[in-house]
Short mmCIF file of C-alpha atoms in Angstrom, two decimals:
data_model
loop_
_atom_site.label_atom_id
_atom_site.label_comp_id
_atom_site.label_asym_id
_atom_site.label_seq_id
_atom_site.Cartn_x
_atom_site.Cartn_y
_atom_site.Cartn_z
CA UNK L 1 184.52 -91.03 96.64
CA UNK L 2 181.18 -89.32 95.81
CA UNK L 3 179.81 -91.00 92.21
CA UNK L 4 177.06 -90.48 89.78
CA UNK L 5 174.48 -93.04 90.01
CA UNK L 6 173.61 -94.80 86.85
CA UNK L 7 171.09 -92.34 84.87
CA UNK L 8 168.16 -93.97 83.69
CA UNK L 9 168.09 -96.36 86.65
CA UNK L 10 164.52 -96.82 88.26
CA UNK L 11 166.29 -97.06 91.85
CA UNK L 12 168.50 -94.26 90.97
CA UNK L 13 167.18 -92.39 93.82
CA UNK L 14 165.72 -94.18 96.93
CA UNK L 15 163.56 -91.98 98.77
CA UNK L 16 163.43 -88.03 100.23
CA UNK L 17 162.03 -88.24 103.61
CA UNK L 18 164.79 -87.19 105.47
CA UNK L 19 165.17 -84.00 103.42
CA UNK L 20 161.35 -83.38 103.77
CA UNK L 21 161.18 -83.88 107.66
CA UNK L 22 163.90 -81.51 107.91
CA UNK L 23 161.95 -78.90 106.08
CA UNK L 24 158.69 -78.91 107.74
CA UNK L 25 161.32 -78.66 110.82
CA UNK L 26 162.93 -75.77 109.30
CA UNK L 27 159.11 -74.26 108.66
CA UNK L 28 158.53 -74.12 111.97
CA UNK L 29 161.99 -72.87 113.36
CA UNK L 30 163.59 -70.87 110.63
CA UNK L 31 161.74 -67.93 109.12
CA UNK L 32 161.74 -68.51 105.37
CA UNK L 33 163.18 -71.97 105.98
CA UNK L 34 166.48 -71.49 103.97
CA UNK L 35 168.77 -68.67 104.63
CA UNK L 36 169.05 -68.05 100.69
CA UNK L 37 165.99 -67.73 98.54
CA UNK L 38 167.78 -69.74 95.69
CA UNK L 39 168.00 -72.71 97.90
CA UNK L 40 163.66 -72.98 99.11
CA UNK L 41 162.42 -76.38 97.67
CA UNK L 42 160.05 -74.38 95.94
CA UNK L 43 162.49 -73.29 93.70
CA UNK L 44 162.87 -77.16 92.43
CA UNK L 45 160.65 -79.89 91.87
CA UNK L 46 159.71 -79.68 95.41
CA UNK L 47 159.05 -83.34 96.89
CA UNK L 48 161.72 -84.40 93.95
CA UNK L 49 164.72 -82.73 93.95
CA UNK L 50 166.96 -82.81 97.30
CA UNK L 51 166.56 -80.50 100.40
CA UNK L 52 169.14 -80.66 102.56
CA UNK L 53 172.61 -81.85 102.13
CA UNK L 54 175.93 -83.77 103.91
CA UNK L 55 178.31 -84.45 101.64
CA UNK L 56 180.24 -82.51 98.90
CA UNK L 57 183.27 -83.41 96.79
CA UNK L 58 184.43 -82.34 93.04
CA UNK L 59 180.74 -82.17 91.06
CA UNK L 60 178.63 -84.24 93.39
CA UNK L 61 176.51 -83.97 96.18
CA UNK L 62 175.41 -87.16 98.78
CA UNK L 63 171.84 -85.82 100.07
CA UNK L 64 170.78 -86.60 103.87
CA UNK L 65 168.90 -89.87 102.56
CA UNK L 66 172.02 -90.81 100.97
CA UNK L 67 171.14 -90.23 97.09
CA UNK L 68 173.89 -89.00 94.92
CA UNK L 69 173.83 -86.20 92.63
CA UNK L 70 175.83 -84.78 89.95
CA UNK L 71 175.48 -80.97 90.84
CA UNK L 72 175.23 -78.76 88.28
CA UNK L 73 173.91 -75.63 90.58
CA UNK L 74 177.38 -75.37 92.81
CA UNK L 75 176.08 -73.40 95.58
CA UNK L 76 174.66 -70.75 92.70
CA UNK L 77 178.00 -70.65 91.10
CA UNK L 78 180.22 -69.92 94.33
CA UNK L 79 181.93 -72.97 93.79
CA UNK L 80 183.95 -73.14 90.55
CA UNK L 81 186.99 -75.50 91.36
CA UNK L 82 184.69 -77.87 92.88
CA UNK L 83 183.33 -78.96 96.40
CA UNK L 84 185.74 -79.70 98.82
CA UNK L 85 188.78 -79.05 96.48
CA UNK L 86 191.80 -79.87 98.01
CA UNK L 87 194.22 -77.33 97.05
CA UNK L 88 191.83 -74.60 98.64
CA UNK L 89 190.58 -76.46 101.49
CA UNK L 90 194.51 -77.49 102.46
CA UNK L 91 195.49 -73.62 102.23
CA UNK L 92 192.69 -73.24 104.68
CA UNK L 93 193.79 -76.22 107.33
CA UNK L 94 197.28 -74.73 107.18
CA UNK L 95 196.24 -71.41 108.25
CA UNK L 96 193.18 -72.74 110.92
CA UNK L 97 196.43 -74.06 112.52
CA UNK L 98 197.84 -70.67 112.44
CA UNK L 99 194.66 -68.93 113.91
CA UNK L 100 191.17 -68.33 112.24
CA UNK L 101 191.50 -64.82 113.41
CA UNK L 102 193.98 -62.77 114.93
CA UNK L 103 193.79 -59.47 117.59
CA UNK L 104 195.65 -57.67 115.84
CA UNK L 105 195.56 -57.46 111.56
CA UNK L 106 197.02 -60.27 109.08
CA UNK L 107 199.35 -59.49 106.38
CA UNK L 108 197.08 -61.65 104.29
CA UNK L 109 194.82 -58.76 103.82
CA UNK L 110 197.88 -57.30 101.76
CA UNK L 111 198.81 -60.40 99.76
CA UNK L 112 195.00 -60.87 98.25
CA UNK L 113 194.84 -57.43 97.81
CA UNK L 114 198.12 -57.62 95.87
CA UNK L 115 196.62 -60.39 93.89
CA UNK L 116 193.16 -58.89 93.52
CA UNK L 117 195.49 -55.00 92.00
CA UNK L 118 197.96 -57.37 89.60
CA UNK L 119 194.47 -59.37 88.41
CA UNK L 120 191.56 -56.84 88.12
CA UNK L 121 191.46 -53.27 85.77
CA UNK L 122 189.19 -51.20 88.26
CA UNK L 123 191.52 -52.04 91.13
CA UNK L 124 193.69 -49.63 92.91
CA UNK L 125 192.31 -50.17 96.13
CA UNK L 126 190.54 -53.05 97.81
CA UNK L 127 188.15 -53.64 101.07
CA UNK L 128 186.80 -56.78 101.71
CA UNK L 129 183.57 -57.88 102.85
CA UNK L 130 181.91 -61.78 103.41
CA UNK L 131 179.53 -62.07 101.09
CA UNK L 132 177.90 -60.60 97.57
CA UNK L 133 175.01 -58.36 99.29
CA UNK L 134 177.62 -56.82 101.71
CA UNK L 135 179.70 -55.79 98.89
CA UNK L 136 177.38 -54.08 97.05
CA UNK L 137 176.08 -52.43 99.72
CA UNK L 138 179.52 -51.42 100.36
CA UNK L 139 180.23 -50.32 96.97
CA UNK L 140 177.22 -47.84 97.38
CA UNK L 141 177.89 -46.17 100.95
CA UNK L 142 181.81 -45.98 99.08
CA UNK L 143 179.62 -44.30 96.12
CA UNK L 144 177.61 -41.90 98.04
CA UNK L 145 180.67 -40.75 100.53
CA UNK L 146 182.64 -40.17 97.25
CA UNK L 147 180.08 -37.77 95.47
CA UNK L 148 178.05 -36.71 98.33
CA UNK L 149 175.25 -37.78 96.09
CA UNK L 150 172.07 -40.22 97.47
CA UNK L 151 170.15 -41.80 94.45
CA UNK L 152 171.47 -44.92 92.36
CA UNK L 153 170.62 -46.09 89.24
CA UNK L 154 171.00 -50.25 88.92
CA UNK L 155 169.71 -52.22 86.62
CA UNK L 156 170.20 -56.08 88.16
CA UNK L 157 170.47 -58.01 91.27
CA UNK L 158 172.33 -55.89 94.17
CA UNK L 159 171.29 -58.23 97.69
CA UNK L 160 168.70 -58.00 100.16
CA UNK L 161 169.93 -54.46 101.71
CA UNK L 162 167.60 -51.68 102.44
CA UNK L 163 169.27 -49.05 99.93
CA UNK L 164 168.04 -51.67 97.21
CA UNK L 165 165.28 -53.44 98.78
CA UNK L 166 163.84 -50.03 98.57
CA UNK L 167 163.46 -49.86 95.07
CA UNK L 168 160.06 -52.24 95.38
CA UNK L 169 158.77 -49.21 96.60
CA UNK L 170 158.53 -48.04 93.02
CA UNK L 171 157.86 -50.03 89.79
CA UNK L 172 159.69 -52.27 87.14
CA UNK L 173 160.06 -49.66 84.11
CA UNK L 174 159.47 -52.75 81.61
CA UNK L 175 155.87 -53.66 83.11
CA UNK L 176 154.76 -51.73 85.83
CA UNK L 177 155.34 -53.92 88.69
CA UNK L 178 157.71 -54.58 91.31
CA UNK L 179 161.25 -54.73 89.80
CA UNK L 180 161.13 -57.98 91.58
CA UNK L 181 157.81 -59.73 91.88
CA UNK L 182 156.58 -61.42 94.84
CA UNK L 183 159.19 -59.79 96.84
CA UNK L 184 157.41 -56.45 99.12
CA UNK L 185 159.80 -54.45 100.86
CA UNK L 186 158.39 -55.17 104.30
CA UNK L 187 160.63 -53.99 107.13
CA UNK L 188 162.36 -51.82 104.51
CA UNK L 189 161.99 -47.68 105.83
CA UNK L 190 159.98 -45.71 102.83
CA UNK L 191 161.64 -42.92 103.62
CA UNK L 192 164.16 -44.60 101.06
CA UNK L 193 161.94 -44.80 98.47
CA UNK L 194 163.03 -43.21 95.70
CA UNK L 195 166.78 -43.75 96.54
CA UNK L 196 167.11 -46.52 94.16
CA UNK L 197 165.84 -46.65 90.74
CA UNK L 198 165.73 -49.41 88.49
CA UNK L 199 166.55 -48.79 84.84
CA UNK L 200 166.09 -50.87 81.64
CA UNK L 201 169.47 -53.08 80.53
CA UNK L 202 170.75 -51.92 77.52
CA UNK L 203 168.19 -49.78 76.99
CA UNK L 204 170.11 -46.67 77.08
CA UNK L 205 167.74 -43.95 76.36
CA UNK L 206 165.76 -45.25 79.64
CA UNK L 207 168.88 -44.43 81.34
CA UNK L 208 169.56 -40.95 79.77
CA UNK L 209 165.69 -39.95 80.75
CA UNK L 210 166.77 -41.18 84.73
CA UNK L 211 170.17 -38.98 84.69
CA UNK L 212 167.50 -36.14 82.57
CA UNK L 213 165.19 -36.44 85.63
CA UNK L 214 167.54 -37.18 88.87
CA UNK L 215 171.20 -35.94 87.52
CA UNK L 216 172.72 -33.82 89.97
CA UNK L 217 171.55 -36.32 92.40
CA UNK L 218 172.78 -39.45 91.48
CA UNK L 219 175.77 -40.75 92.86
CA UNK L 220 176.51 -43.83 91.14
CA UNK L 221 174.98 -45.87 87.89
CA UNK L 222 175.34 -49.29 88.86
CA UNK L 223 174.67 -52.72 86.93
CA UNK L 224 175.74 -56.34 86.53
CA UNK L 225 177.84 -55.67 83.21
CA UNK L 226 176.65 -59.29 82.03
CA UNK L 227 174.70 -62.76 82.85
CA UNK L 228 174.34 -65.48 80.24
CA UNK L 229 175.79 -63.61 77.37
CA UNK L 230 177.80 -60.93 76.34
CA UNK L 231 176.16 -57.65 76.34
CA UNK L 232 175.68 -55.68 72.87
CA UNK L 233 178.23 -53.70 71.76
CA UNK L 234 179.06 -50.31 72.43
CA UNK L 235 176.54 -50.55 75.44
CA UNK L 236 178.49 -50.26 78.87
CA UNK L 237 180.90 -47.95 77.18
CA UNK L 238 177.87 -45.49 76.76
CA UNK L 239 177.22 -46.16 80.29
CA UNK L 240 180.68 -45.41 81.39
CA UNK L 241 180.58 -42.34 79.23
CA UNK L 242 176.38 -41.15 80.53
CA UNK L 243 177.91 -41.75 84.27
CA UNK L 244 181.42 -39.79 84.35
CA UNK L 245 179.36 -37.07 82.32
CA UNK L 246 177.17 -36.42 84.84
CA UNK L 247 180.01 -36.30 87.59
CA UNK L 248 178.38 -40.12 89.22
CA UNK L 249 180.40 -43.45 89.59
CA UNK L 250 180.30 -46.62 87.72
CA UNK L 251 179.72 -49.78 89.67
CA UNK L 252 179.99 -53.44 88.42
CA UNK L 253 178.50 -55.86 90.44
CA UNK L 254 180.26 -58.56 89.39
CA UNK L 255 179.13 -60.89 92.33
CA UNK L 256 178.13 -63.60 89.94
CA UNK L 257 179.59 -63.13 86.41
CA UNK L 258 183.20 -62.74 88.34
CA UNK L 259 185.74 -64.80 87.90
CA UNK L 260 184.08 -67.28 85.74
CA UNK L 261 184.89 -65.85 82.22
CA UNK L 262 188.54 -64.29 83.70
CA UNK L 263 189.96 -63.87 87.05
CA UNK L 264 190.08 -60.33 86.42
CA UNK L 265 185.99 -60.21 85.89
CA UNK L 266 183.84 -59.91 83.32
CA UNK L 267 185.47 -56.20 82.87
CA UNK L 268 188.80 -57.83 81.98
CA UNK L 269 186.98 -59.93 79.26
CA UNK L 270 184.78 -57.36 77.74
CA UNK L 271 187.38 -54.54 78.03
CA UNK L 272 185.52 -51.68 79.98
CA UNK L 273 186.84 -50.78 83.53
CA UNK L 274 184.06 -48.86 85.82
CA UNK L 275 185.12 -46.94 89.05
CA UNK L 276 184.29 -49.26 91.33
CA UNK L 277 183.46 -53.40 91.19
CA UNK L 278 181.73 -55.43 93.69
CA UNK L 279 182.97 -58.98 94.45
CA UNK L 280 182.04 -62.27 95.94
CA UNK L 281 180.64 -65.59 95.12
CA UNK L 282 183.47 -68.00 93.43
CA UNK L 283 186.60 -65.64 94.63
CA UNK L 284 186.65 -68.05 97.68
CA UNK L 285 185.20 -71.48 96.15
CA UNK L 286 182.51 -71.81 98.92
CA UNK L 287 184.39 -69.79 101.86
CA UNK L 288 182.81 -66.76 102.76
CA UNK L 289 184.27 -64.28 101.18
CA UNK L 290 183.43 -61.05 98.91
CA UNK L 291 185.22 -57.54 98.39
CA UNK L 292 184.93 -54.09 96.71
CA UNK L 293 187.73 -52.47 94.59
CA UNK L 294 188.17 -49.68 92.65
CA UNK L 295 190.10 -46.95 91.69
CA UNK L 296 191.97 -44.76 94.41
CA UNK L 297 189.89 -42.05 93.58
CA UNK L 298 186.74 -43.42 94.24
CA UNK L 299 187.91 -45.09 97.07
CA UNK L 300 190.34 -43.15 99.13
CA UNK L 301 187.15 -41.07 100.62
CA UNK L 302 185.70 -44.20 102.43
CA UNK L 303 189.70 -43.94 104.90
CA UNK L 304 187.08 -41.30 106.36
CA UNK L 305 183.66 -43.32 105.92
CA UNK L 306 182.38 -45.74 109.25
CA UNK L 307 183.18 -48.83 107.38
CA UNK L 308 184.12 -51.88 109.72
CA UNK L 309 183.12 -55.42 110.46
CA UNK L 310 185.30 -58.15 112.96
CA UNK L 311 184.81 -60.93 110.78
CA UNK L 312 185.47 -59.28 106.95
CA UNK L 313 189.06 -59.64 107.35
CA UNK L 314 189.35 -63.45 109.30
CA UNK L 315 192.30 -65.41 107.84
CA UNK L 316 189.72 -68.41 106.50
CA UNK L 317 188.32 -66.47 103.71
CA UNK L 318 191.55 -64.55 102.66
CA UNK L 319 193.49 -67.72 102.49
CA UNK L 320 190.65 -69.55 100.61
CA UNK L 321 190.37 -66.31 97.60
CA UNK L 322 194.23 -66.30 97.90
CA UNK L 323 194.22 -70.26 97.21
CA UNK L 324 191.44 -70.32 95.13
CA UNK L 325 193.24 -67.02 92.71
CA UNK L 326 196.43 -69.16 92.57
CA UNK L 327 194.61 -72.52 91.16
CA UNK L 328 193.15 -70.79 88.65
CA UNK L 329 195.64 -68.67 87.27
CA UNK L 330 198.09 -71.80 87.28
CA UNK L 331 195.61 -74.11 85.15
CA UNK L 332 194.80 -72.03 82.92
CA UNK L 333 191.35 -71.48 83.98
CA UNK L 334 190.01 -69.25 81.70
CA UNK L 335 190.49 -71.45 78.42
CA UNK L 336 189.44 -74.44 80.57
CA UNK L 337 185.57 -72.98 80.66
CA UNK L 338 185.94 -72.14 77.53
CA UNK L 339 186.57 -75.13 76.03
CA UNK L 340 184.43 -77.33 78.68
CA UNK L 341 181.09 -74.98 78.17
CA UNK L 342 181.19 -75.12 74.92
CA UNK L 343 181.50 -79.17 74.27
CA UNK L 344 178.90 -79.41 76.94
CA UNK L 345 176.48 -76.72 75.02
CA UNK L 346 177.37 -79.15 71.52
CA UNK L 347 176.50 -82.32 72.94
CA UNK L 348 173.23 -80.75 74.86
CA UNK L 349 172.29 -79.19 71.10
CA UNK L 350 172.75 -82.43 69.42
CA UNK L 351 170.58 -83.89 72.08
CA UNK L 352 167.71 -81.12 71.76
CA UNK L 353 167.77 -81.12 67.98
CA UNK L 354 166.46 -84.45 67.95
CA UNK L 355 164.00 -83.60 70.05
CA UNK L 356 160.46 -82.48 69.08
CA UNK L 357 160.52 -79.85 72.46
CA UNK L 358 161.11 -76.40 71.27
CA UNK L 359 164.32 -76.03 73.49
CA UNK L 360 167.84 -74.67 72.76
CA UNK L 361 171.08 -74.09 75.42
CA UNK L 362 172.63 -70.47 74.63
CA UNK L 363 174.66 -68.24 77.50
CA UNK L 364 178.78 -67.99 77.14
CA UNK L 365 180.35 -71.31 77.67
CA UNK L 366 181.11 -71.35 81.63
CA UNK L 367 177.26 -70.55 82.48
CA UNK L 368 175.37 -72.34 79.55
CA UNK L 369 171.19 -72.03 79.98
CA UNK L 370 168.88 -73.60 78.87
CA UNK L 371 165.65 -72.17 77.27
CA UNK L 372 162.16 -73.66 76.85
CA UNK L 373 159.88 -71.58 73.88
CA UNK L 374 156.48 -72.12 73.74
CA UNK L 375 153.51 -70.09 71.69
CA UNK L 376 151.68 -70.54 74.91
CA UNK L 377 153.90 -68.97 77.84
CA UNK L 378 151.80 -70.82 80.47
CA UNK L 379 153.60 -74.15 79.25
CA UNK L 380 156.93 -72.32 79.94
CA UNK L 381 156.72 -72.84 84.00
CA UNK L 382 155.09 -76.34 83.17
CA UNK L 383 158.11 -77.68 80.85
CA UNK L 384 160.90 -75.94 83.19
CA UNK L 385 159.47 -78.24 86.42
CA UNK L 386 159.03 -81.00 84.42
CA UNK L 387 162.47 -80.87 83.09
CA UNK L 388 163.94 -80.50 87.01
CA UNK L 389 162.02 -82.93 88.05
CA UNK L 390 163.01 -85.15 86.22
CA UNK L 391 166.77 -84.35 85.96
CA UNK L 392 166.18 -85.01 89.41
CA UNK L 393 165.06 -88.21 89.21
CA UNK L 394 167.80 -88.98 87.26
CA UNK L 395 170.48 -87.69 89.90
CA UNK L 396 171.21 -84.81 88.29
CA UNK L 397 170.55 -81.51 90.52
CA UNK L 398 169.98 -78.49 88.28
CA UNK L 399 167.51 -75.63 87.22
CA UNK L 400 167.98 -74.30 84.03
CA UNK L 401 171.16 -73.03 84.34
CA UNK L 402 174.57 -74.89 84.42
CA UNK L 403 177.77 -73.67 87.13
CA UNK L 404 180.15 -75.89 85.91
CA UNK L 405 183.17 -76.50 88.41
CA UNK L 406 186.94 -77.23 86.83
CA UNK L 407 185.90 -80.38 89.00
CA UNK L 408 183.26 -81.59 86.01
CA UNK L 409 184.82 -83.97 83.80
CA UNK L 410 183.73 -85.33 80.08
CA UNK L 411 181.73 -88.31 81.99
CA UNK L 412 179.94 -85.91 83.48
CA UNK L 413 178.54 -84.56 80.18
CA UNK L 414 177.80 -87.60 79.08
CA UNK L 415 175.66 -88.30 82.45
CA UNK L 416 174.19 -85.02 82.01
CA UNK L 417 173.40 -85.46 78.05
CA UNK L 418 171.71 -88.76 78.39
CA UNK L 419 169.73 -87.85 81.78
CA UNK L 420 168.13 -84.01 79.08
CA UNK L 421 167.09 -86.82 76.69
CA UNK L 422 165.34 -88.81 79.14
CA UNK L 423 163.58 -85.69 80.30
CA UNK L 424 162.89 -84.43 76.92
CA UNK L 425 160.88 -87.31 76.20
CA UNK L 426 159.11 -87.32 79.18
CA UNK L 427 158.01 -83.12 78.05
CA UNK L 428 156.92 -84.63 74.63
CA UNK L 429 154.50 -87.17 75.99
CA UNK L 430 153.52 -84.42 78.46
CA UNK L 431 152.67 -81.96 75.48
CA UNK L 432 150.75 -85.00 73.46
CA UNK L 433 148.57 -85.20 76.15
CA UNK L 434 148.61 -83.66 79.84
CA UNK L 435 151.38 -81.74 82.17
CA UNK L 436 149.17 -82.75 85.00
CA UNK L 437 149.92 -86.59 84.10
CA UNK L 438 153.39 -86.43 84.46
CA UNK L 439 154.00 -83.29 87.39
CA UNK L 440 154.94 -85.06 90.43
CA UNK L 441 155.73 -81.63 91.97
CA UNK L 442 154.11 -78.03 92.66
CA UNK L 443 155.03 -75.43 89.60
CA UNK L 444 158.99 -74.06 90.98
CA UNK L 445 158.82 -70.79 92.01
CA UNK L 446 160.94 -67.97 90.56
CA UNK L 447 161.00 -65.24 93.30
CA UNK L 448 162.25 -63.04 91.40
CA UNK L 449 163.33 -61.87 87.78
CA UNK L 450 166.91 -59.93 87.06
CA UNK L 451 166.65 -56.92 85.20
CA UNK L 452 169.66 -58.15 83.29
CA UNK L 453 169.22 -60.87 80.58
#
C-alpha cells in the first residue's frame, strides 16, 4: 500500500533522474513532450516535482524513481474517488471479461444514459464522447445544426478544437491579447476567425454589446457556469435569459466543475438549467470518458447531424461513469466534499494566519485554492514556484489548487498542513532576502489563463 513519506524528512525524496531522462526522451520523440499541457514539467517546479509516474492508489502516487507522493492534483480533477478505486476498477474487470467492445451496440449506453436523465436538469437526451474537448466540440456542431447559426460566444476553457482554437485569432476583451497567452493558433484555418468570440465572465453588458453586434448569428452562448467559487447572483440567469432572447442555445461546459459539487453538475447546485451541458473529466474516475446532454429540443436535430466515433461508446468507459455514478450517489458524496474541503480550508487558514506571507485558501470546499498577494505582482510567479517546490520536496504533489479524492483522509490534511508551513517559512526567508537563494527550479509556466475566475 502506497504511503506518505514522513514530511519534513531531509531524505523524503531520493532523487529524480529517472523522471528527467524520460523527459529529454520524450523531447526528442513526442512533440510537446506530454500529451496534456497541464502535465509539462514546466508547469511545476521543474527538476523538483515528479515527471513521470507508475503507481497510483487512493491519494498517492509512487514516481518512476520510487518517491511517494500525496497527490493533491488527481489527474486535474478526473479522479475524485481516488486512484485505482476498487469499486470502479472491479465494475470495469467484470465487463473486460465480457468484451471491451462489442460489433454490434451495448445496452450500457441506455443504463448511463438513464442514470445521467434521473441525475442531471438539462438532460433529456444524451451522446457520449471520450474526453472533455470532444464534448464541447460536440456540444457546438449539436449547437450550430440546431439553429443553423455559426458564431459562439464562450467565456472559459472549451479544448484544443479548431472552432475554439480559433478565437486566438482575435483578442482577450479584458487586455488586448490572446484570450490565452502563449498559445498561437498555428495549424488552426483563419477562415474561422471570427467564429468564436470570447466574452468577459460576469460581465454582462460585454455580452449584451456581442449579441448587439453578432445576434442573428450566434448560435449558442457558451461558458463554464463556475470554477473556484460560486458565481454572483442573478448572473447566469441573465445569461439564460440574453441567449433564449436572441433565439441561441445555452451551453455549460461543465467538464471540470461537474460532478464535484453534485452529481447532477454545478447546474443542479446553483439552480439554472441551460440547453445543453458538456461532460467529462471525474464522470469516469480516470477512464476515458465524457458526454453531451441536453434537452430534446436542442438535441433531437443532431439524429440528422454526421456525428460518430468507434470508440465513444466502448463498454470500459460506460461501465466506469456507470460505477463511478453509483459510488457516489450511495456515500453520500456531495456532503462528503463539503464537509472534507472545508476542514481542510480551516486547518490551511490557521496555518497561513500565522504566517507573515500574504496568502489565504478561498474556492468552494471540493476545489479549495490557494492565493499568493503581493504589492509587487512579479513576486506572485516567484512565491507560487517556491511554494511547489517545496511542497514537492516534502512529497506533496500540488499547484495551487487542491482535487481532493473521497480517497483523502484526515491524515492527509494533517500531512498536507504541516508540509504549507514548512513552505511558508521557506517564502518568508525568501522575501527577507532573495527568491534567487532559495529557487531550485525555472519560474512554472502558466500556458494559459481561463476567462472564468
Amino acid at each position: 500500500e502506497i504511503s506518505a513519506c514522513l514530511v519534513g524528512s531531509e531524505m523524503c525524496i531520493r532523487d529524480r533522474n529517472n523522471s528527467l531522462n524520460l523527459y529529454k526522451k520524450a523531447e526528442k520523440i513526442i512533440p510537446g513532450k506530454t500529451q496534456l499541457i497541464s502535465r509539462r514539467s514546466s508547469q511545476f517546479a521543474h527538476g523538483i516535482n515528479p515527471i513521470y509516474a507508475k503507481e497510483s492508489k487512493g491519494g498517492y502516487f509512487i514516481d518512476v524513481d520510487d518517491n511517494k507522493y500525496l497527490d493533491w492534483m488527481n489527474a486535474v480533477s478526473a479522479i475524485i474517488l481516488g486512484h485505482s478505486h476498487d469499486y470502479v476498477d472491479n465494475a470495469v474487470k467484470e465487463q473486460i471479461d465480457k468484451g471491451s467492445i462489442h460489433t454490434v451496440n451495448s445496452a450500457l449506453e441506455l443504463d448511463l444514459a438513464d442514470l445521467l436523465i434521473e441525475e442531471i436538469p438539462s438532460a433529456e437526451m444524451v451522446r457520449y464522447t471520450k474526453g472533455g474537448g470532444d464534448s464541447c466540440a460536440l456540444a457546438v456542431r449539436i449547437a450550430r445544426g440546431t439553429t443553423g447559426r455559426d458564431k459562439i460566444l464562450f467565456s472559459g476553457y472549451h479544448g484544443w478544437h479548431d472552432w475554439y482554437q480559433s478565437a486566438n485569432y482575435l483578442v482577450n476583451p479584458e487586455d488586448g491579447e490572446f484570450p490565452f497567452a502563449g498559445i498561437e493558433p498555428i495549424g488552426v484555418p483563419k477562415a474561422l476567425a471570427g467564429t468564436a468570440i470570447p466574452f468577459i465572465y460576469e460581465d454582462i453588458e460585454n455580452l449584451k454589446s456581442l449579441i448587439d453586434e453578432h445576434g442573428e448569428d450566434v448560435a449558442a452562448i457558451m461558458l463554464e457556469p463556475m470554477r473556484s467559487e460560486f458565481p454572483r447572483q442573478g448572473y447566469l440567469e441573465e445569461v439564460k435569459d440574453l441567449a433564449h432572447k436572441n433565439g441561441s442555445l445555452l451551453i455549460f461546459d461543465e467538464v471540470s466543475c461537474g460532478w464535484r459539487m453534485s452529481v447532477g453538475g454545478a447546474q443542479k447546485k446553483i439552480g439554472v438549467t441551460p440547453d445543453i451541458t458538456a461532460f467529462a473529466k471525474a464522470m469516469s474516475n480516470g477512464y476515458p470518458m465524457g458526454a453531451v446532454v441536453g434537452s430534446y429540443e436542442s438535441m433531437e436535430p443532431a439524429d440528422r447531424m454526421f456525428v460518430s466515433s468507434s470508440y465513444w461508446s466502448d463498454n470500459i468507459g460506460l461501465s466506469a461513469s456507470k460505477a463511478t455514478i453509483e459510488y457516489l450517489l450511495s456515500n453520500n458524496s456531495e456532503k462528503w466534499f463539503e464537509d472534507y474541503g472545508n476542514d481542510l480550508k480551516k486547518k490551511v487558514t490557521e496555518v497561513m494566519d500565522s504566517s507573515s506571507v500574504n496568502v489565504k485558501i478561498s474556492g468552494i470546499p471540493s476545489g479549495p485554492i490557494i492565493q499568493f498577494i503581493s504589492e509587487e505582482s512579479s513576486e506572485i510567479p516567484l512565491m507560487k514556484t517556491l511554494f511547489v517546490q517545496e511542497m514537492a520536496k516534502q512529497g506533496v504533489h500540488m499547484s495551487t489548487v487542491f482535487h481532493p479524492t473521497m480517497s483523502h483522509t484526515e491524515e492527509d490534511i494533517d500531512i498536507t498542513v504541516r508540509a504549507i508551513d514548512n513552505s511558508l517559512l521557506t517564502i518568508e526567508k525568501a522575501q527577507k532576502s532573495n527568491f534567487e537563494d532559495y529557487l531550485e527550479a525555472p519560474i512554472l509556466n502558466e500556458p494559459f489563463r481561463r476567462l472564468v475566475k
